[in-house]
Tab-separated table of C-alpha atoms in Angstrom:
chain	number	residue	atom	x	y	z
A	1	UNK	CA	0.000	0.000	0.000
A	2	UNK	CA	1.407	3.590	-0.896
A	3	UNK	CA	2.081	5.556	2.072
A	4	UNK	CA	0.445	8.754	2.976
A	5	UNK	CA	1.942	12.036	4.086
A	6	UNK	CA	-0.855	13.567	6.409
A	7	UNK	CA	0.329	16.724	8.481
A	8	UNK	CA	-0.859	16.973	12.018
A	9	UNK	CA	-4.406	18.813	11.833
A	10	UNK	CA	-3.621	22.852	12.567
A	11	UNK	CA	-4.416	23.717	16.091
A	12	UNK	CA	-7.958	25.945	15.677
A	13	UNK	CA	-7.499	25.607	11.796
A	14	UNK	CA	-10.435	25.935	9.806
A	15	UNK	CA	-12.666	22.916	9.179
A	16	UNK	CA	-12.530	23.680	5.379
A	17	UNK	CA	-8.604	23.253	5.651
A	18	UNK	CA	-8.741	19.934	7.754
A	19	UNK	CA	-11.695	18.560	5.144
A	20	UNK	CA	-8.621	19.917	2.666
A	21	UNK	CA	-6.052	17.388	4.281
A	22	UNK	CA	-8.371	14.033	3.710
A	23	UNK	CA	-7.709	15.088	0.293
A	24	UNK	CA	-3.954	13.842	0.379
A	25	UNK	CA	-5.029	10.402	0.868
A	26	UNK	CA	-6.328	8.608	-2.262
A	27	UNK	CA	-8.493	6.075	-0.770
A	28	UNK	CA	-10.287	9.111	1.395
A	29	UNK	CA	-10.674	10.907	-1.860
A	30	UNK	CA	-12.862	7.991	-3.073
A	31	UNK	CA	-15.258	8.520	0.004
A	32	UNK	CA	-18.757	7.826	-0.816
A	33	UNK	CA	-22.196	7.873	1.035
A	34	UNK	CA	-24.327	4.474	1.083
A	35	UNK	CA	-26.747	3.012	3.299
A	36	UNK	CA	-25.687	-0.107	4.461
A	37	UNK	CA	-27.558	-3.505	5.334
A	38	UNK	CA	-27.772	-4.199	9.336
A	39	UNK	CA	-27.580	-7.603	8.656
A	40	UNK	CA	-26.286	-10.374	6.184
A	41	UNK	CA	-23.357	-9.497	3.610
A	42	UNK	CA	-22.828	-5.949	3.811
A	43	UNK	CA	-23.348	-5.267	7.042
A	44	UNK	CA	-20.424	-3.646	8.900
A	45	UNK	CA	-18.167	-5.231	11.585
A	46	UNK	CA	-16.233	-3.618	14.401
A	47	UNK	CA	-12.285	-3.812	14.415
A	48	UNK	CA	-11.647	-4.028	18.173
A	49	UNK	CA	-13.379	-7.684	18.547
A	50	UNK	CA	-13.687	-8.505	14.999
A	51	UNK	CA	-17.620	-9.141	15.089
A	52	UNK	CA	-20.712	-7.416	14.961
A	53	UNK	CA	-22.004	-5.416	18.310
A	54	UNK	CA	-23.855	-7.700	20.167
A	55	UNK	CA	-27.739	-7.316	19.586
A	56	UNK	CA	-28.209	-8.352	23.694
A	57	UNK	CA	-26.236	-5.562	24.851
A	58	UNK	CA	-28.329	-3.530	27.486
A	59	UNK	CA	-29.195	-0.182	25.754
A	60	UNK	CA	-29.366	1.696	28.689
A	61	UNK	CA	-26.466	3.809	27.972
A	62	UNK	CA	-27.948	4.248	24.640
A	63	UNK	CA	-31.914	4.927	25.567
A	64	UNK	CA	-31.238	8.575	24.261
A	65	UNK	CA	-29.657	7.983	20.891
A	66	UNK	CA	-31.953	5.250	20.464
A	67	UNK	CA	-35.071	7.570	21.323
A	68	UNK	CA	-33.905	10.064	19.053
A	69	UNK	CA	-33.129	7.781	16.337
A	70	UNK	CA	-36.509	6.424	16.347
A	71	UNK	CA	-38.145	9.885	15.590
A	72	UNK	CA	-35.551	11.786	13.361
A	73	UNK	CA	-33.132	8.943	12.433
A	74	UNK	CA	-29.343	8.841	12.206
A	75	UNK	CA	-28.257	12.390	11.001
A	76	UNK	CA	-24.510	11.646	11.161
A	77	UNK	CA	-23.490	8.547	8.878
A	78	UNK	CA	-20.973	6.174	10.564
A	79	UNK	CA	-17.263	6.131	8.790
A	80	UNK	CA	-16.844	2.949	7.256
A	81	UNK	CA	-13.492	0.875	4.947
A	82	UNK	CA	-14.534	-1.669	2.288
A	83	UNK	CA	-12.226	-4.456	2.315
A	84	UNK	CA	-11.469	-6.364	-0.853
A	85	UNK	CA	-9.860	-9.828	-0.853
A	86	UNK	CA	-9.244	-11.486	-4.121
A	87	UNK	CA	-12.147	-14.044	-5.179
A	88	UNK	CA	-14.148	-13.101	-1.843
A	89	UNK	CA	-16.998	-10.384	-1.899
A	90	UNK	CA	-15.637	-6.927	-0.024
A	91	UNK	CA	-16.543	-6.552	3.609
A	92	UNK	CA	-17.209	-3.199	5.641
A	93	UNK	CA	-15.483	-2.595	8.630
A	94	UNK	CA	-16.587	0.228	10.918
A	95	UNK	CA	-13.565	2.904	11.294
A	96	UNK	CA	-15.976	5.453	13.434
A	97	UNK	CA	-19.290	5.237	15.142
A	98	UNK	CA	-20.033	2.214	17.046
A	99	UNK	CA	-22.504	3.639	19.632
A	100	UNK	CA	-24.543	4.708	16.382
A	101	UNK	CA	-24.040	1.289	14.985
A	102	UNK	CA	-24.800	-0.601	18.151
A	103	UNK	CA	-28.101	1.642	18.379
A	104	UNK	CA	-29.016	1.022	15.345
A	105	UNK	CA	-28.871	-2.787	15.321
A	106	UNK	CA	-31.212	-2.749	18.413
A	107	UNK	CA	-33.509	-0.696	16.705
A	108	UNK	CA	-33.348	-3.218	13.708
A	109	UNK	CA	-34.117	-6.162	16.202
A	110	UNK	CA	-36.122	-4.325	18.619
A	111	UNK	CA	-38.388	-1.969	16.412
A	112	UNK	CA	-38.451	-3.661	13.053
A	113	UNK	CA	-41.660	-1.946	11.889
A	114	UNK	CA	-39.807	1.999	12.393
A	115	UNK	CA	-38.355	3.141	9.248
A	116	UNK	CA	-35.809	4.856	10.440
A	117	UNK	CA	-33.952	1.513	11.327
A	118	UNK	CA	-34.237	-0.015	8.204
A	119	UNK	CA	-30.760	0.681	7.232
A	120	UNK	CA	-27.496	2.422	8.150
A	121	UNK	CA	-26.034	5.912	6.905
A	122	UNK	CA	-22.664	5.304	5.974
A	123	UNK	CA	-19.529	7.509	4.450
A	124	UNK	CA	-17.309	4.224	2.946
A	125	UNK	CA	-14.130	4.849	1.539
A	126	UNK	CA	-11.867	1.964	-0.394
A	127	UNK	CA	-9.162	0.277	2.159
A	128	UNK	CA	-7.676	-1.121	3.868
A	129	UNK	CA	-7.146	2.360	5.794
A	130	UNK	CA	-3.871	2.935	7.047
A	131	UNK	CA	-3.354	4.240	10.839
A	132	UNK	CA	-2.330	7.441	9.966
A	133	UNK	CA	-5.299	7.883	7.805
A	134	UNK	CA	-8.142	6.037	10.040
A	135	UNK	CA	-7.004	8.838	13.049
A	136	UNK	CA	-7.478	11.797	10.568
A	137	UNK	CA	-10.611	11.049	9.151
A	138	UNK	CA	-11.935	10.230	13.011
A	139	UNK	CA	-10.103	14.039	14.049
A	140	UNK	CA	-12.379	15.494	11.448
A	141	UNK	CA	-15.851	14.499	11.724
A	142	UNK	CA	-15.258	14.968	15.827
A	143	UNK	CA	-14.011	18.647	14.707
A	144	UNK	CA	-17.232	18.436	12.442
A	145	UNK	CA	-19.202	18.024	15.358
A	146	UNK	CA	-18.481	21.715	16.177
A	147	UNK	CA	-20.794	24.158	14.781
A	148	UNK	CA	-19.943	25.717	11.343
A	149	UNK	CA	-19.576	29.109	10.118
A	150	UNK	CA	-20.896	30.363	6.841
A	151	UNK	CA	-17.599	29.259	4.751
A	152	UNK	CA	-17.466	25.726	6.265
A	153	UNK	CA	-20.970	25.280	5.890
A	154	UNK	CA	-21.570	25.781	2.578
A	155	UNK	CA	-18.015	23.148	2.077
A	156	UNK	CA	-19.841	20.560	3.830
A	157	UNK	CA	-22.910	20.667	1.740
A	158	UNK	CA	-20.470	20.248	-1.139
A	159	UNK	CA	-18.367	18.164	0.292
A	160	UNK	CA	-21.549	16.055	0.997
A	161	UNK	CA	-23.466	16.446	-2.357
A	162	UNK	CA	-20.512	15.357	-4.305
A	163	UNK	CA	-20.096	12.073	-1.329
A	164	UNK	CA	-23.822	11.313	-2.409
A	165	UNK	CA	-23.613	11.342	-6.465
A	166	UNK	CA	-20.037	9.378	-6.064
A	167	UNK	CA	-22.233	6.667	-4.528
A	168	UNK	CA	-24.847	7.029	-7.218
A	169	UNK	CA	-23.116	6.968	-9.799
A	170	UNK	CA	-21.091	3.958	-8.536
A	171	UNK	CA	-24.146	2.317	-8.176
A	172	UNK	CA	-25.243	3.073	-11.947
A	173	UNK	CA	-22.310	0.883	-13.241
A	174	UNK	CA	-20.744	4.847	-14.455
A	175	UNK	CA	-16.659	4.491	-13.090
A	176	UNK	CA	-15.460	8.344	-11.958
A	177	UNK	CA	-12.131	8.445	-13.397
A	178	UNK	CA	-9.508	9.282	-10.630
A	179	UNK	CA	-8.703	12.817	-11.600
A	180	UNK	CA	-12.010	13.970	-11.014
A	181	UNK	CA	-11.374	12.343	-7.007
A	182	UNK	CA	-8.040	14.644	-7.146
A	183	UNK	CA	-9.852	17.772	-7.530
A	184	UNK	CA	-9.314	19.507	-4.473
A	185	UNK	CA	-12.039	22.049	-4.862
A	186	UNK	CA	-15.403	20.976	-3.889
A	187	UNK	CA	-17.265	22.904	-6.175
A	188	UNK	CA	-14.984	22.162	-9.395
A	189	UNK	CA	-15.447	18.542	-8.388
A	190	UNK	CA	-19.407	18.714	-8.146
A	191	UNK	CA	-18.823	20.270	-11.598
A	192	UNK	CA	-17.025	17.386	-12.852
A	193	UNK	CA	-18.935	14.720	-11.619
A	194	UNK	CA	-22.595	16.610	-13.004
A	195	UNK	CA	-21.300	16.058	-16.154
A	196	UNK	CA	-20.257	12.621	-15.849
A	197	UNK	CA	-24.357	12.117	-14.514
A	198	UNK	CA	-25.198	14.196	-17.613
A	199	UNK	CA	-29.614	14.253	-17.816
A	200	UNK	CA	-29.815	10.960	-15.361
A	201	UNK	CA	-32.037	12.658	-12.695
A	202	UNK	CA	-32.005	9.053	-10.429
A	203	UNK	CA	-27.795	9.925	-10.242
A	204	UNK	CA	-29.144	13.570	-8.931
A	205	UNK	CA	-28.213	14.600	-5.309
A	206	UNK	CA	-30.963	16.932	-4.642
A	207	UNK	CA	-30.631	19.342	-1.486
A	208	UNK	CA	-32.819	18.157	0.248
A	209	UNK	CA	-31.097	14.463	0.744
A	210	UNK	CA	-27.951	16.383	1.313
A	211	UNK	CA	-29.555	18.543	4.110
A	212	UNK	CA	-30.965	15.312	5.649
A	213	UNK	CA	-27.905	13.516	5.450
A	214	UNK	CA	-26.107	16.349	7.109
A	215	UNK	CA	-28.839	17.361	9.438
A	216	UNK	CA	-28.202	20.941	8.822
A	217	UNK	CA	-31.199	23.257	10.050
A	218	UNK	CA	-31.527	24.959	6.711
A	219	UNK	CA	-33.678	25.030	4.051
A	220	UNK	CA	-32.566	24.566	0.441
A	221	UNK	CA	-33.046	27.969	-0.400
A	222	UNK	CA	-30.273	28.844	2.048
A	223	UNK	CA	-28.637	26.320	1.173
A	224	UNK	CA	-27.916	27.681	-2.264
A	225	UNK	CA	-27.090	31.178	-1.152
A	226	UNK	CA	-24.099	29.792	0.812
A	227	UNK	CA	-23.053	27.105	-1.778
A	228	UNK	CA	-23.378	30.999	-4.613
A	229	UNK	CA	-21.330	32.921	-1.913
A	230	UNK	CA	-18.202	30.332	-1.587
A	231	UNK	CA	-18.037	29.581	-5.200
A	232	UNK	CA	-18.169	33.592	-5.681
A	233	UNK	CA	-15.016	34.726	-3.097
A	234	UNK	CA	-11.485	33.655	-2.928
A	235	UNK	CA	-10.759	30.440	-0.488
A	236	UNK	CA	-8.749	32.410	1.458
A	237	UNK	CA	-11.041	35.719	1.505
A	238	UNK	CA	-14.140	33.435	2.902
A	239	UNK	CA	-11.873	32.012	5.407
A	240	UNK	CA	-11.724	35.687	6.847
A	241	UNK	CA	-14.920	36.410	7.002
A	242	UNK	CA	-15.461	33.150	8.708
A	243	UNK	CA	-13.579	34.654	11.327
A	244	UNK	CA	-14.638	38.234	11.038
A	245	UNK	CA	-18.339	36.053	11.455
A	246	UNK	CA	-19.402	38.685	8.527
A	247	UNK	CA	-23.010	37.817	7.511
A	248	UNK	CA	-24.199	35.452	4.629
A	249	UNK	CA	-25.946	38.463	3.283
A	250	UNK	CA	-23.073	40.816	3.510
A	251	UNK	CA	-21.088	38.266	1.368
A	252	UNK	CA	-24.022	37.751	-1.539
A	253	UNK	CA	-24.071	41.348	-1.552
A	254	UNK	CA	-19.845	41.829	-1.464
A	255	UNK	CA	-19.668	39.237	-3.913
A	256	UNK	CA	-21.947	41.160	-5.936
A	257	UNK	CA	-19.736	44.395	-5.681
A	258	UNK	CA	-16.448	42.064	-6.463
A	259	UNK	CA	-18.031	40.720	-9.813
A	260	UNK	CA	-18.487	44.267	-10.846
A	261	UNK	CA	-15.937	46.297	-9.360
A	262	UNK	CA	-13.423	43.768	-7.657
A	263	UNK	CA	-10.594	46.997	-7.378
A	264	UNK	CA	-12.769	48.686	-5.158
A	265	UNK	CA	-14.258	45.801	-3.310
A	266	UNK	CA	-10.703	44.501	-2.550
A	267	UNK	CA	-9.871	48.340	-1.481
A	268	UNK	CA	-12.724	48.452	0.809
A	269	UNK	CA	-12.071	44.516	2.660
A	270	UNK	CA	-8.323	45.498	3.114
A	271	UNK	CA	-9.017	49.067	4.675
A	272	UNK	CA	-11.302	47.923	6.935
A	273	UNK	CA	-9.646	45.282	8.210
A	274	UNK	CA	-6.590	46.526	8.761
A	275	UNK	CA	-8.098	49.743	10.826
A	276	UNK	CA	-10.454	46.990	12.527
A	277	UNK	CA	-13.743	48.581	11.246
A	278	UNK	CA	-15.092	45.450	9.780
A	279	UNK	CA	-18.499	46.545	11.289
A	280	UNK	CA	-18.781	48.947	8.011
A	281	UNK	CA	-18.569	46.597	5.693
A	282	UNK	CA	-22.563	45.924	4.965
A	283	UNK	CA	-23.187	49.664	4.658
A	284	UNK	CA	-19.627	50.576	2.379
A	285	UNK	CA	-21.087	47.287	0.358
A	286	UNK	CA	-24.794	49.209	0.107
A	287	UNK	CA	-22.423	52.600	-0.809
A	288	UNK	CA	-20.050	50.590	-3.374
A	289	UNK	CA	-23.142	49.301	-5.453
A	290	UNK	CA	-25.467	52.306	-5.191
A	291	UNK	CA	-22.404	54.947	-6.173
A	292	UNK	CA	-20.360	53.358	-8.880
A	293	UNK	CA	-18.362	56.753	-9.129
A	294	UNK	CA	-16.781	56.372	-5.930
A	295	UNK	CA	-13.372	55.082	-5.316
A	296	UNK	CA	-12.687	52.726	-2.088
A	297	UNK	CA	-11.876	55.844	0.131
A	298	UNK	CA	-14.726	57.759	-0.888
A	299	UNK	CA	-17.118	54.625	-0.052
A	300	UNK	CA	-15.876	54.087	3.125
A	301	UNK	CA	-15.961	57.416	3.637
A	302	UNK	CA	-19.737	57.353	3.064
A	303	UNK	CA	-20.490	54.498	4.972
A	304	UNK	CA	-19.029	55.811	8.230
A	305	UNK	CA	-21.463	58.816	7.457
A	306	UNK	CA	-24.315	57.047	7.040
A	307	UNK	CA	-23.609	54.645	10.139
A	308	UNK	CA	-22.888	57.143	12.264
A	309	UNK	CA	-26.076	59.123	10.704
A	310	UNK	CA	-28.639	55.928	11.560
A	311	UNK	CA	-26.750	55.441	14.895
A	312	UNK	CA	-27.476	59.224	16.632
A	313	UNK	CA	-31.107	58.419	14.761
A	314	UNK	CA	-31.428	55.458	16.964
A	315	UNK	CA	-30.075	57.053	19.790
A	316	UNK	CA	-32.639	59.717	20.009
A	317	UNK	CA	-35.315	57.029	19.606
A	318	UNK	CA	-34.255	55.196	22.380
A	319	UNK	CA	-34.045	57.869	24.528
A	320	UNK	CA	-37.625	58.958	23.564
A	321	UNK	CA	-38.631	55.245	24.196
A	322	UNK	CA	-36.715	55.736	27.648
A	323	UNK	CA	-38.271	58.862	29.044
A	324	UNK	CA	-35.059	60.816	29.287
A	325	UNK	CA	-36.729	64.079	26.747
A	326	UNK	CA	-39.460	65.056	24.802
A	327	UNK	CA	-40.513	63.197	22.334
A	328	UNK	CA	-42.087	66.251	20.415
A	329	UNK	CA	-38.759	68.064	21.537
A	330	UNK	CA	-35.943	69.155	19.125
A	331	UNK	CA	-33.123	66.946	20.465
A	332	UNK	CA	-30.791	69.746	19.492
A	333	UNK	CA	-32.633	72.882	20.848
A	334	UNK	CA	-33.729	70.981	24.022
A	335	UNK	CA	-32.589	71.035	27.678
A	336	UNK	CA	-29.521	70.870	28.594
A	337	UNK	CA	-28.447	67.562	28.245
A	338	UNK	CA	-26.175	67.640	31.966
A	339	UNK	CA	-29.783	68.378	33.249
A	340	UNK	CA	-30.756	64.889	35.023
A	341	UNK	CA	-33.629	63.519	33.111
A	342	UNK	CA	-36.707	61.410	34.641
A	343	UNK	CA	-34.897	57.666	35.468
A	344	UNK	CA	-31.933	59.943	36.353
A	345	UNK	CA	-34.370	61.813	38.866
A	346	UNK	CA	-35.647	58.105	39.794
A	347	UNK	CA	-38.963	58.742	37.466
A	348	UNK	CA	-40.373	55.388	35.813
A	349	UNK	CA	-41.855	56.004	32.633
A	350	UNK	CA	-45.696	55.538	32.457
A	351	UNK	CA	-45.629	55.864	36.428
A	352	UNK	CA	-46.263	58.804	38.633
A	353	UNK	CA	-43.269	60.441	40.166
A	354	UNK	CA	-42.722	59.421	43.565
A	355	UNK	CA	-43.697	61.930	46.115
A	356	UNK	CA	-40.694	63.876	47.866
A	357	UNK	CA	-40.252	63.637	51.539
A	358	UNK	CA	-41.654	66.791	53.880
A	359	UNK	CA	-39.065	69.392	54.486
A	360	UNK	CA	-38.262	69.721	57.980
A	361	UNK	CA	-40.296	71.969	60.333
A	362	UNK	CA	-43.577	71.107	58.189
A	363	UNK	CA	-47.021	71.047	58.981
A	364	UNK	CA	-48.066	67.554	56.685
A	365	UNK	CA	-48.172	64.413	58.760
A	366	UNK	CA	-46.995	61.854	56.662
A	367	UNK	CA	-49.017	59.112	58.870
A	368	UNK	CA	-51.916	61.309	58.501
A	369	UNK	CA	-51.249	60.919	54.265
A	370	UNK	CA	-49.510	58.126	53.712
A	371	UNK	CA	-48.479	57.904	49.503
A	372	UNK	CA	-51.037	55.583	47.884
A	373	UNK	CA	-49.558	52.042	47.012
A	374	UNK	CA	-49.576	51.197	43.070
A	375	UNK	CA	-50.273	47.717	42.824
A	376	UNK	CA	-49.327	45.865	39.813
A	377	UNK	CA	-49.445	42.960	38.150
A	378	UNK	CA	-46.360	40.772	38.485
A	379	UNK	CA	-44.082	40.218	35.223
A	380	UNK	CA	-44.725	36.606	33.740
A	381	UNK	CA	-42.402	34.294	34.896
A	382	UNK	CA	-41.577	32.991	31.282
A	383	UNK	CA	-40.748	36.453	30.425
A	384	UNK	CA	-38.032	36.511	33.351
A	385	UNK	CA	-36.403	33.099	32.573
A	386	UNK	CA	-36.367	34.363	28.769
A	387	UNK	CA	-34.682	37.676	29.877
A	388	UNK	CA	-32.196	35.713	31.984
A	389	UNK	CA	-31.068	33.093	29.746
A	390	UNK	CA	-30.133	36.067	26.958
A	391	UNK	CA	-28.527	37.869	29.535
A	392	UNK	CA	-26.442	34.791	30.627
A	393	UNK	CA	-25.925	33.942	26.660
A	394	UNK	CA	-24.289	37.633	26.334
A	395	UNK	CA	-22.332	37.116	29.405
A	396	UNK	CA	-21.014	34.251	27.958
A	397	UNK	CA	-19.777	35.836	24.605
A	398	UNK	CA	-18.079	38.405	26.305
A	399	UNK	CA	-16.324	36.393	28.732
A	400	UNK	CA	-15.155	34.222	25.638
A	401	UNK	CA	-13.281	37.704	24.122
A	402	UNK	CA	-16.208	38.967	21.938
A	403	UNK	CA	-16.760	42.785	21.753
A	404	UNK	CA	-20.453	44.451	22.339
A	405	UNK	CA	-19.936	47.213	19.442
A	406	UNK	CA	-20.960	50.964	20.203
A	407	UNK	CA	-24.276	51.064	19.360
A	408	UNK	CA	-25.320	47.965	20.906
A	409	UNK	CA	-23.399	49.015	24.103
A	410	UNK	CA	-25.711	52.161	24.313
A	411	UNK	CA	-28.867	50.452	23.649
A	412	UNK	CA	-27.864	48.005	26.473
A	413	UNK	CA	-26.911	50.813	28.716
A	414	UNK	CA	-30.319	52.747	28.271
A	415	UNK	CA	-32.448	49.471	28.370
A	416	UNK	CA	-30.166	48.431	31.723
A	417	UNK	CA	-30.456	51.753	33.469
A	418	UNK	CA	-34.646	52.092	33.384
A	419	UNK	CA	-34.362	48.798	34.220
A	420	UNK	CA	-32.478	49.094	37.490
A	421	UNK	CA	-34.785	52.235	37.896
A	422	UNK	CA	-38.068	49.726	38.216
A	423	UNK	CA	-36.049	47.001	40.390
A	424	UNK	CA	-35.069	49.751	43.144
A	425	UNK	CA	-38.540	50.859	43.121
A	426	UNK	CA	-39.448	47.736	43.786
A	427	UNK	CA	-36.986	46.622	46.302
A	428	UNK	CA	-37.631	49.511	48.033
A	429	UNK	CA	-38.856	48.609	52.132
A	430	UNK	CA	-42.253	50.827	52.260
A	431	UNK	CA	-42.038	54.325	53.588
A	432	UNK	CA	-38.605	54.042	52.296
A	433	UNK	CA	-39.103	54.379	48.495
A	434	UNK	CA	-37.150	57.604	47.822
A	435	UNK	CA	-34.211	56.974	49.934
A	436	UNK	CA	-34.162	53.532	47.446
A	437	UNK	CA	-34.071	55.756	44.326
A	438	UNK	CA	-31.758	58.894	45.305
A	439	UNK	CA	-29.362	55.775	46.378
A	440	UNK	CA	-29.807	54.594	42.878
């Protein structure tokens, strides 16, 4: 068997880039998807004790996957070798995904009426498998596991839809020569292999098998936008924005601007990443196609115009929502904007102000007129656990290195600070309701 050269998998490297590395190895190349028999010839084996899992095994450890299985089926095929011995028929032998299989072959004995156990998802590839190669195609479908950005989605659907007409094709008695298996670029080799299937519609791998094989909660219509939006940018340009975590839309809309003007598209990526303003990009990609006059500078220009043009916009509207001016007031010819405003001055919006405490030496008897109680309804419980879960979820970016970006930071400031405003209120011990908001 010819030897393989397989470099250790980059540490945090991209999943399109590891997918890239299975490439090297011929046999992986030949991958294909098939569903396999769960019994009789054709049905896989397990290395460790060379037999099949034992259908008497207690499934308790498996009563999830099993339960699961038996509504949605198995979403992630099991990594399987064919093994060919002169004279004998080839044998499958399981390289990943024995729980799956193990849960699946109860099923089969167990539940023989549910569909969904009727046969086994499977990714075969020719073998026998050498070591090197069996642990690198097991280090990529765990890093698989991880969830995808854009860029590495849109790989694995072609990654997959190629897997799936391989298999048909095989199946059709049509041989895939090996330089179309060499093509390293999954689109180029979807090309290839459509025009081996020609007008054979039963050799078609439609998007919707390749969703459910993937189990990817997308429809096929997005499906297609990211599969347009890879094939459109440079490899290494959508492994940026992968990491930049720049929209889907932003990229149908910059590849849009590339095909037309790619000078000035290229001008606008480079600027702003290198000043770190990547946040521009959807608005200098609006500018770019709207003003075909403009150069890179002048777009960019433009865009931080506009942004900053929508952002004070907002900001007046949320203050309006807040209580903190007028709304009918002209933000620019109003008060004085160092004048406290009504949650500064411990106001609620929609409430009445709270009454101030007697001055010293007065005639009113506070006993004598005590401040009536509002009563209110209590928030909704759901509402609260919904509230805290997003607040933990935020926490959670943040403490993993993300940035909140300006104008989310002041929407979250304003939305926190009437919201403190109503929780001291209501914390407050009675007869002790001011002190509670001047402390605030």
């Amino acid at each position: 068997m010819t030897s393989t050269s397989l470099a250790a998998p980059p540490d945090g490297g991209s999943m399109i880039r590891l997918t890239e590395i299975l490439h090297r190895s011929v046999k992986l190349r030949q991958r294909r998807f098939e569903m396999l028999p769960l019994r009789g010839p054709g049905a896989p084996f397990t290395e460790a004790h060379a037999r099949n899992p034992s259908d008497s095994l207690p499934p308790s450890e498996l009563a999830d996957l099993i339960s699961s299985m038996s509504v949605i089926g198995l979403l992630e095929p099991v990594l399987a070798e064919e093994i060919t011995v002169d004279g004998k028929a080839p044998t499958i032998r399981l390289v990943t995904g024995e729980r799956r299989l193990r849960a699946m072959r109860w099923g089969a004995t167990n539940r023989p009426d549910n569909p969904h156990f009727a046969a086994l998802p499977a990714v075969v590839c020719p073998g026998p498998l050498s070591d090197e190669e069996r642990h690198m195609w097991r280090f990529v479908e765990n890093f698989a596991r991880e969830p995808l950005r854009p860029g590495e989605q849109a790989a694995a659907l072609l990654y997959q839809r190629c897997a799936i007409l391989v298999g048909k094709l095989l199946k059709s008695g049509r041989p895939v020569p090996q330089e179309v298996y060499a093509i390293p670029d999954p689109a180029e080799r979807f090309q290839a292999l459509e025009k081996i299937r020609g007008t054979d519609s039963s050799c078609a791998a439609p998007w919707s098998e390749v969703l459910n094989r993937l189990g990817l909660q997308l429809n096929e219509r997005k499906a297609g936008e990211l599969v347009r939006a890879f094939r459109a940018l440079p490899r290494e340009l959508t492994e940026e924005m992968d990491e930049a975590a720049i929209r889907l839309n932003t990229r149908i809309r910059y590849a849009e601007l590339r095909n037309g003007r790619a000078e000035a598209a290229e001008g606008i990526w480079a600027a702003l990443k290198t000043s770190k303003r990547l946040h521009l990009l959807p608005t200098a990609v609006n500018v770019g196609l709207e003003e075909p006059g403009l150069g890179a500078d002048e777009i960019i220009a433009e865009a931080e115009e506009r942004q900053d043009s929508a952002n004070a916009d907002r900001r007046a509207k949320l203050m309006r929502l807040a209580g903190t001016g007028d709304a009918d007031e002209d933000p620019e010819q109003g008060s004085d904007p160092s004048e406290p405003g009504p949650l500064e001055r411990g106001e609620a919006p929609g409430l009445p102000a709270v009454p101030p405490a007697p001055a010293p030496g007065s005639d009113r008897n506070p006993a004598a007129a005590p401040s009536p109680t509002l009563q209110r309804p209590d928030v909704p419980s759901d509402v609260i656990k919904s509230a805290l879960e997003a607040v933990r979820s935020l926490l959670v970016e943040v403490r993993a290195g993300k940035e909140v970006t300006r104008y989310d930071r002041g929407s979250l400031r304003l939305a926190l600070r009437e919201l403190s405003t109503h929780l001291e209120i209501e914390g407050a011990q009675p007869g002790a309701a001011h002190e509670g908001i001047e402390a605030a």
